[in-house]
Amino acid sequence: MHISFEHVSYTYQPNSPFEHKALNDMTFSIESGSFVAVIGHTGSGKSTLIQHLNGLLQPTEGKIHLGDYTIEAGVKNKHLRELRENVGVVFQYPEHQLFEETVAKDIAFGPQNFGVPQEEIERRTKAAVKATKLPEDLLDRSPFDLSGGQMRRVAISGVLAMDPKVLVLDEPTAGLDPSGQKEVMDMFYDLHHEKGLTTILVTHSMEDALAYADYILIMNHGELYKEGTPLDIFRQKEDLEQVQLDVPEVIAFLSKAEKEYGINLEYKGQTIAELAKELARKVRGGSDHE
Ligand SMILES: Nc1ncnc2c1ncn2[C@@H]1O[C@H](COP(=O)(O)OP(=O)(O)OP(=O)(O)O)[C@@H](O)[C@H]1O
Ligand SMILES: [Mg+2]
């Protein structure tokens, strides 16, 4: 689903002493089928931005296009239901929103609300627990008896069971251990490709933005600071430092090789160790063919 923001601003609690402009004149597009990472320091407006994607927040100014739907400031949103069927959002700590007696009921809650037939719900539930690697025998258990990591997977399964076209992820790996983080990110990456989803990932991990995204939006104080491909973005070390963001280690290595040895290494997802070998070979003046 193609998504575009046209001069979108959002103000929390307008005309009150707590008034706060969290988005300011944001204009950008997200190609259908792309994997976009939204990065930016704490409080820069990332969560506010993504809550516009399923109509949870409505712009104070400007317009948003999502496929054929338009959400416009000051105009009643008539497509909320369709929008929520198409755009699945995994909020920060989604396990806090579990509430049903059993895992199966929790996963089925969304599709049931949208009138999906029982048989189809069962099919989707099976597919969702398979994707999130939850054992099927957990389906009859209470979600509150599970580990934190499993509860997270139940919550994610509930979003997947809606069969969305757009998947919005707000720091989906926060609080998981490193192996759990990688598993969850790899799962989203596989789903993105298998289902041809449009995926929008809010993350504080520059390594994840580099590894998974094909486009990056950087936010700063409610504004779009920069956008581009991960390699473009992460080569601008000074500009990133201006907004308190780091460069992934591998990219820092590439930049150093260029600065200190005048050698341009092509980045194709190598590890630092692999890049170091390539560099050593080139510094020695050897060719790439050994
Ligand atoms: N309900 C609210 N009422 C008033 N201000 C709010 C509200 N929610 C968020 N804000 C403010 O809006 C700004 C943007 O917040 P937002 O949660 O979108 O940032 P974020 O980039 O997601 O931050 P983080 O990385 O910490 O999750 C912050 O200054 C925040 O304090
Ligand atoms: Mg946030």
Tab-separated table of C-alpha atoms and ligand atoms in Angstrom:
chain	number	residue	atom	x	y	z
A	1	MET	CA	0.000	0.000	0.000
A	2	HIS	CA	1.517	3.310	-1.039
A	3	ILE	CA	1.553	5.854	1.791
A	4	SER	CA	2.137	9.578	1.646
A	5	PHE	CA	2.072	12.424	4.148
A	6	GLU	CA	1.407	15.940	2.881
A	7	HIS	CA	2.329	18.735	5.283
A	8	VAL	CA	1.115	16.800	8.304
A	9	SER	CA	1.273	18.450	11.724
A	10	TYR	CA	-0.056	17.126	14.992
A	11	THR	CA	-0.587	18.993	18.252
A	12	TYR	CA	-1.386	17.198	21.521
A	13	GLN	CA	-4.002	18.870	23.717
A	14	PRO	CA	-4.357	22.065	21.667
A	15	ASN	CA	-5.502	25.238	23.402
A	16	SER	CA	-4.567	23.922	26.807
A	17	PRO	CA	-1.562	24.639	29.024
A	18	PHE	CA	-0.246	21.183	27.929
A	19	GLU	CA	-0.359	22.009	24.221
A	20	HIS	CA	2.535	20.328	22.433
A	21	LYS	CA	3.282	20.249	18.709
A	22	ALA	CA	4.682	16.741	18.207
A	23	LEU	CA	4.694	16.699	14.371
A	24	ASN	CA	5.543	19.713	12.268
A	25	ASP	CA	4.884	19.864	8.529
A	26	MET	CA	5.892	16.292	7.665
A	27	THR	CA	5.944	15.463	3.943
A	28	PHE	CA	7.221	12.124	2.615
A	29	SER	CA	6.192	8.978	0.720
A	30	ILE	CA	6.555	5.289	1.427
A	31	GLU	CA	6.564	2.997	-1.598
A	32	SER	CA	4.226	0.028	-1.561
A	33	GLY	CA	6.175	-3.086	-0.587
A	34	SER	CA	9.108	-1.247	0.962
A	35	PHE	CA	10.610	-1.762	4.407
A	36	VAL	CA	11.082	1.635	6.013
A	37	ALA	CA	12.834	2.346	9.306
A	38	VAL	CA	11.884	5.450	11.290
A	39	ILE	CA	14.688	6.571	13.582
A	40	GLY	CA	15.239	9.601	15.790
A	41	HIS	CA	16.025	10.474	19.399
A	42	THR	CA	13.584	9.991	22.260
A	43	GLY	CA	10.609	12.322	21.981
A	44	SER	CA	11.256	13.153	18.303
A	45	GLY	CA	7.720	12.094	17.350
A	46	LYS	CA	8.127	8.551	15.973
A	47	SER	CA	5.256	6.992	17.925
A	48	THR	CA	3.044	10.002	17.235
A	49	LEU	CA	3.767	9.615	13.520
A	50	ILE	CA	2.888	5.941	13.295
A	51	GLN	CA	-0.330	6.339	15.258
A	52	HIS	CA	-1.561	8.316	12.255
A	53	LEU	CA	-1.225	5.258	10.041
A	54	ASN	CA	-4.257	3.448	11.443
A	55	GLY	CA	-6.233	6.550	12.340
A	56	LEU	CA	-5.575	6.364	16.079
A	57	LEU	CA	-4.497	9.989	15.784
A	58	GLN	CA	-5.815	12.348	13.145
A	59	PRO	CA	-3.629	15.148	11.771
A	60	THR	CA	-4.220	18.639	13.120
A	61	GLU	CA	-3.051	19.944	9.734
A	62	GLY	CA	-2.381	18.273	6.393
A	63	LYS	CA	-3.367	15.072	4.638
A	64	ILE	CA	-2.386	11.418	4.629
A	65	HIS	CA	-2.960	9.027	1.730
A	66	LEU	CA	-2.924	5.278	2.381
A	67	GLY	CA	-3.653	3.420	-0.839
A	68	ASP	CA	-7.093	4.714	-1.822
A	69	TYR	CA	-7.899	6.133	1.605
A	70	THR	CA	-7.370	9.752	2.554
A	71	ILE	CA	-7.222	11.094	6.091
A	72	GLU	CA	-7.469	14.826	6.281
A	73	ALA	CA	-7.267	17.339	9.125
A	74	GLY	CA	-10.702	18.511	10.164
A	75	VAL	CA	-12.580	15.923	8.068
A	76	LYS	CA	-14.355	13.025	9.767
A	77	ASN	CA	-12.566	9.795	8.919
A	78	LYS	CA	-15.116	7.508	7.274
A	79	HIS	CA	-12.696	4.690	6.554
A	80	LEU	CA	-11.432	3.871	10.026
A	81	ARG	CA	-12.720	0.308	9.892
A	82	GLU	CA	-11.190	-0.544	6.515
A	83	LEU	CA	-8.004	1.182	7.516
A	84	ARG	CA	-7.681	-0.891	10.676
A	85	GLU	CA	-8.285	-4.060	8.689
A	86	ASN	CA	-5.411	-3.178	6.379
A	87	VAL	CA	-2.896	-1.620	8.723
A	88	GLY	CA	-1.653	-3.801	11.582
A	89	VAL	CA	0.167	-2.018	14.379
A	90	VAL	CA	2.415	-3.710	16.914
A	91	PHE	CA	2.672	-1.104	19.668
A	92	GLN	CA	5.506	-0.800	22.164
A	93	TYR	CA	5.164	-3.605	24.723
A	94	PRO	CA	2.092	-5.063	22.984
A	95	GLU	CA	1.818	-7.810	25.623
A	96	HIS	CA	0.384	-5.194	27.992
A	97	GLN	CA	-2.755	-5.282	25.877
A	98	LEU	CA	-3.471	-8.995	26.221
A	99	PHE	CA	-6.678	-9.582	28.130
A	100	GLU	CA	-8.515	-12.749	27.022
A	101	GLU	CA	-8.722	-16.005	28.995
A	102	THR	CA	-6.828	-18.030	26.428
A	103	VAL	CA	-4.121	-17.411	23.873
A	104	ALA	CA	-6.437	-18.599	21.070
A	105	LYS	CA	-9.155	-16.110	22.065
A	106	ASP	CA	-6.665	-13.270	22.231
A	107	ILE	CA	-5.335	-13.988	18.756
A	108	ALA	CA	-8.883	-14.344	17.379
A	109	PHE	CA	-10.142	-11.112	18.957
A	110	GLY	CA	-9.288	-8.771	16.069
A	111	PRO	CA	-10.509	-10.919	13.167
A	112	GLN	CA	-13.669	-11.844	15.113
A	113	ASN	CA	-14.469	-8.158	15.504
A	114	PHE	CA	-14.149	-7.719	11.776
A	115	GLY	CA	-16.519	-10.609	11.071
A	116	VAL	CA	-13.965	-13.034	9.676
A	117	PRO	CA	-15.566	-16.528	9.467
A	118	GLN	CA	-14.565	-19.011	12.182
A	119	GLU	CA	-12.828	-21.413	9.825
A	120	GLU	CA	-10.705	-18.621	8.380
A	121	ILE	CA	-9.854	-17.399	11.900
A	122	GLU	CA	-8.606	-20.879	12.777
A	123	ARG	CA	-6.498	-21.005	9.638
A	124	ARG	CA	-5.004	-17.587	10.346
A	125	THR	CA	-4.383	-18.448	14.011
A	126	LYS	CA	-2.420	-21.535	13.010
A	127	ALA	CA	-0.395	-19.573	10.478
A	128	ALA	CA	0.270	-16.776	13.009
A	129	VAL	CA	1.522	-19.060	15.795
A	130	LYS	CA	3.659	-20.882	13.272
A	131	ALA	CA	5.200	-17.603	12.076
A	132	THR	CA	5.868	-16.441	15.632
A	133	LYS	CA	7.179	-19.901	16.622
A	134	LEU	CA	4.684	-20.430	19.429
A	135	PRO	CA	3.951	-24.083	20.219
A	136	GLU	CA	0.326	-24.860	19.270
A	137	ASP	CA	-0.341	-26.441	22.664
A	138	LEU	CA	-0.152	-22.953	24.202
A	139	LEU	CA	-3.370	-21.971	22.436
A	140	ASP	CA	-5.605	-23.151	25.297
A	141	ARG	CA	-3.459	-21.652	28.040
A	142	SER	CA	-3.961	-18.279	29.691
A	143	PRO	CA	-1.654	-15.685	28.140
A	144	PHE	CA	-0.793	-14.567	31.663
A	145	ASP	CA	0.866	-17.918	32.454
A	146	LEU	CA	3.430	-17.441	29.702
A	147	SER	CA	6.902	-15.929	29.743
A	148	GLY	CA	7.344	-12.300	28.685
A	149	GLY	CA	8.808	-13.348	25.331
A	150	GLN	CA	5.916	-15.712	24.651
A	151	MET	CA	3.367	-13.050	25.612
A	152	ARG	CA	5.012	-10.715	23.089
A	153	ARG	CA	4.631	-13.419	20.422
A	154	VAL	CA	0.951	-13.899	21.284
A	155	ALA	CA	0.338	-10.170	20.879
A	156	ILE	CA	2.185	-10.150	17.548
A	157	SER	CA	0.178	-13.210	16.417
A	158	GLY	CA	-3.007	-11.253	17.087
A	159	VAL	CA	-1.859	-8.519	14.711
A	160	LEU	CA	-0.795	-11.045	12.053
A	161	ALA	CA	-4.192	-12.780	12.297
A	162	MET	CA	-5.742	-9.610	10.854
A	163	ASP	CA	-3.820	-10.378	7.657
A	164	PRO	CA	-2.738	-6.752	7.223
A	165	LYS	CA	-1.192	-5.276	4.069
A	166	VAL	CA	0.792	-2.744	6.062
A	167	LEU	CA	2.665	-3.739	9.179
A	168	VAL	CA	3.691	-0.986	11.591
A	169	LEU	CA	6.152	-1.946	14.312
A	170	ASP	CA	6.953	0.396	17.206
A	171	GLU	CA	10.179	-0.925	18.743
A	172	PRO	CA	8.919	-4.503	18.574
A	173	THR	CA	12.024	-5.994	20.188
A	174	ALA	CA	12.330	-3.625	23.172
A	175	GLY	CA	13.047	-5.561	26.345
A	176	LEU	CA	13.810	-8.902	24.635
A	177	ASP	CA	17.207	-10.589	25.011
A	178	PRO	CA	19.559	-10.337	21.992
A	179	SER	CA	18.674	-13.758	20.553
A	180	GLY	CA	14.932	-13.055	20.999
A	181	GLN	CA	15.429	-9.690	19.276
A	182	LYS	CA	17.059	-11.256	16.256
A	183	GLU	CA	14.418	-13.993	16.022
A	184	VAL	CA	11.559	-11.490	16.096
A	185	MET	CA	13.213	-9.178	13.541
A	186	ASP	CA	14.031	-12.067	11.200
A	187	MET	CA	10.409	-13.205	11.461
A	188	PHE	CA	9.112	-9.766	10.439
A	189	TYR	CA	11.629	-9.624	7.618
A	190	ASP	CA	10.516	-13.024	6.277
A	191	LEU	CA	6.824	-12.084	6.541
A	192	HIS	CA	7.526	-8.796	4.789
A	193	HIS	CA	8.938	-10.655	1.782
A	194	GLU	CA	6.584	-13.656	1.759
A	195	LYS	CA	3.438	-11.526	1.945
A	196	GLY	CA	4.660	-8.517	0.012
A	197	LEU	CA	3.856	-6.248	2.976
A	198	THR	CA	4.700	-2.600	3.377
A	199	THR	CA	6.584	-2.520	6.671
A	200	ILE	CA	7.330	0.490	8.849
A	201	LEU	CA	9.691	-0.113	11.739
A	202	VAL	CA	10.353	2.384	14.522
A	203	THR	CA	13.673	1.493	16.088
A	204	HIS	CA	16.483	2.764	18.286
A	205	SER	CA	18.798	0.156	16.759
A	206	MET	CA	20.871	1.577	13.917
A	207	GLU	CA	22.130	-1.959	13.206
A	208	ASP	CA	18.518	-3.126	12.624
A	209	ALA	CA	17.779	-0.122	10.416
A	210	LEU	CA	20.813	-1.021	8.305
A	211	ALA	CA	20.140	-4.766	8.253
A	212	TYR	CA	16.406	-4.780	7.473
A	213	ALA	CA	15.264	-1.486	5.966
A	214	ASP	CA	15.562	-0.388	2.375
A	215	TYR	CA	14.712	3.217	3.234
A	216	ILE	CA	15.148	5.364	6.341
A	217	LEU	CA	13.289	8.392	7.686
A	218	ILE	CA	15.036	10.377	10.415
A	219	MET	CA	12.926	12.482	12.732
A	220	ASN	CA	14.126	15.351	14.864
A	221	HIS	CA	11.872	17.486	17.095
A	222	GLY	CA	8.749	16.496	15.171
A	223	GLU	CA	10.244	17.224	11.761
A	224	LEU	CA	11.634	15.081	8.978
A	225	TYR	CA	15.383	15.635	9.311
A	226	LYS	CA	16.597	13.365	6.509
A	227	GLU	CA	15.495	10.468	4.325
A	228	GLY	CA	17.348	8.042	2.095
A	229	THR	CA	18.733	4.552	1.695
A	230	PRO	CA	20.580	3.120	4.727
A	231	LEU	CA	23.966	3.448	3.027
A	232	ASP	CA	23.315	7.076	2.080
A	233	ILE	CA	22.081	7.935	5.528
A	234	PHE	CA	24.738	6.182	7.571
A	235	ARG	CA	27.596	7.691	5.609
A	236	GLN	CA	26.627	11.102	6.980
A	237	LYS	CA	28.219	10.648	10.395
A	238	GLU	CA	28.406	14.332	11.343
A	239	ASP	CA	24.790	14.988	10.401
A	240	LEU	CA	23.680	11.990	12.459
A	241	GLU	CA	25.677	13.160	15.458
A	242	GLN	CA	23.833	16.481	15.231
A	243	VAL	CA	20.640	14.604	16.150
A	244	GLN	CA	22.254	12.229	18.672
A	245	LEU	CA	22.306	9.185	16.406
A	246	ASP	CA	25.169	6.733	15.942
A	247	VAL	CA	26.504	5.048	12.876
A	248	PRO	CA	26.396	1.207	12.782
A	249	GLU	CA	29.828	-0.292	13.452
A	250	VAL	CA	30.234	-1.752	9.972
A	251	ILE	CA	29.564	1.582	8.329
A	252	ALA	CA	32.019	3.321	10.654
A	253	PHE	CA	34.555	0.734	9.492
A	254	LEU	CA	33.851	1.478	5.799
A	255	SER	CA	34.216	5.207	6.355
A	256	LYS	CA	37.491	4.687	8.212
A	257	ALA	CA	38.879	2.520	5.404
A	258	GLU	CA	38.025	5.282	2.966
A	259	LYS	CA	39.520	8.063	5.096
A	260	GLU	CA	42.693	6.366	6.259
A	261	TYR	CA	43.589	4.209	3.269
A	262	GLY	CA	41.611	5.815	0.468
A	263	ILE	CA	40.017	2.431	-0.152
A	264	ASN	CA	36.354	2.122	-1.087
A	265	LEU	CA	34.899	-1.190	0.027
A	266	GLU	CA	31.516	-2.128	-1.354
A	267	TYR	CA	29.072	-2.971	1.428
A	268	LYS	CA	27.001	-6.091	0.745
A	269	GLY	CA	25.992	-7.037	4.264
A	270	GLN	CA	29.427	-8.299	5.328
A	271	THR	CA	30.501	-8.578	8.969
A	272	ILE	CA	33.341	-6.417	10.279
A	273	ALA	CA	35.670	-9.430	10.231
A	274	GLU	CA	34.907	-10.028	6.553
A	275	LEU	CA	35.396	-6.364	5.727
A	276	ALA	CA	38.704	-6.331	7.633
A	277	LYS	CA	39.945	-9.223	5.492
A	278	GLU	CA	38.953	-7.438	2.279
A	279	LEU	CA	40.672	-4.304	3.471
A	280	ALA	CA	43.860	-6.146	4.414
A	281	ARG	CA	43.940	-7.719	0.974
A	282	LYS	CA	43.551	-4.374	-0.756
A	283	VAL	CA	46.087	-2.612	1.474
A	284	ARG	CA	48.629	-5.299	0.609
A	285	GLY	CA	47.953	-4.416	-2.985
A	286	GLY	CA	46.662	-7.880	-3.786
A	287	SER	CA	43.777	-8.422	-6.137
A	288	ASP	CA	40.372	-9.762	-5.063
A	289	HIS	CA	41.235	-13.097	-6.670
A	290	GLU	CA	43.485	-15.180	-4.511
B	1	LIG	N1	-0.507	12.286	25.093
B	1	LIG	C1	0.418	13.254	24.996
B	1	LIG	N2	0.159	14.516	25.422
B	1	LIG	C2	1.088	15.494	25.306
B	1	LIG	N3	2.293	15.320	24.772
B	1	LIG	C3	2.625	14.085	24.335
B	1	LIG	C4	1.709	12.979	24.428
B	1	LIG	N4	2.318	11.872	23.894
B	1	LIG	C5	3.542	12.277	23.507
B	1	LIG	N5	3.727	13.598	23.770
B	1	LIG	C6	4.956	14.387	23.463
B	1	LIG	O1	5.143	14.410	22.050
B	1	LIG	C7	6.532	14.284	21.720
B	1	LIG	C8	6.725	13.100	20.784
B	1	LIG	O2	6.463	11.910	21.501
B	1	LIG	P1	6.573	10.470	20.819
B	1	LIG	O3	6.071	9.498	21.830
B	1	LIG	O4	5.892	10.499	19.510
B	1	LIG	O5	8.150	10.334	20.624
B	1	LIG	P2	9.026	9.081	20.213
B	1	LIG	O6	9.940	9.534	19.123
B	1	LIG	O7	8.148	7.913	19.936
B	1	LIG	O8	9.896	8.812	21.524
B	1	LIG	P3	10.509	7.432	22.109
B	1	LIG	O9	11.727	7.133	21.276
B	1	LIG	O10	10.896	7.793	23.510
B	1	LIG	O11	9.464	6.367	22.045
B	1	LIG	C9	7.279	14.182	23.048
B	1	LIG	O12	7.758	15.434	23.391
B	1	LIG	C10	6.205	13.732	24.020
B	1	LIG	O13	6.495	14.177	25.326
B	2	MG	MG	7.937	6.034	20.870
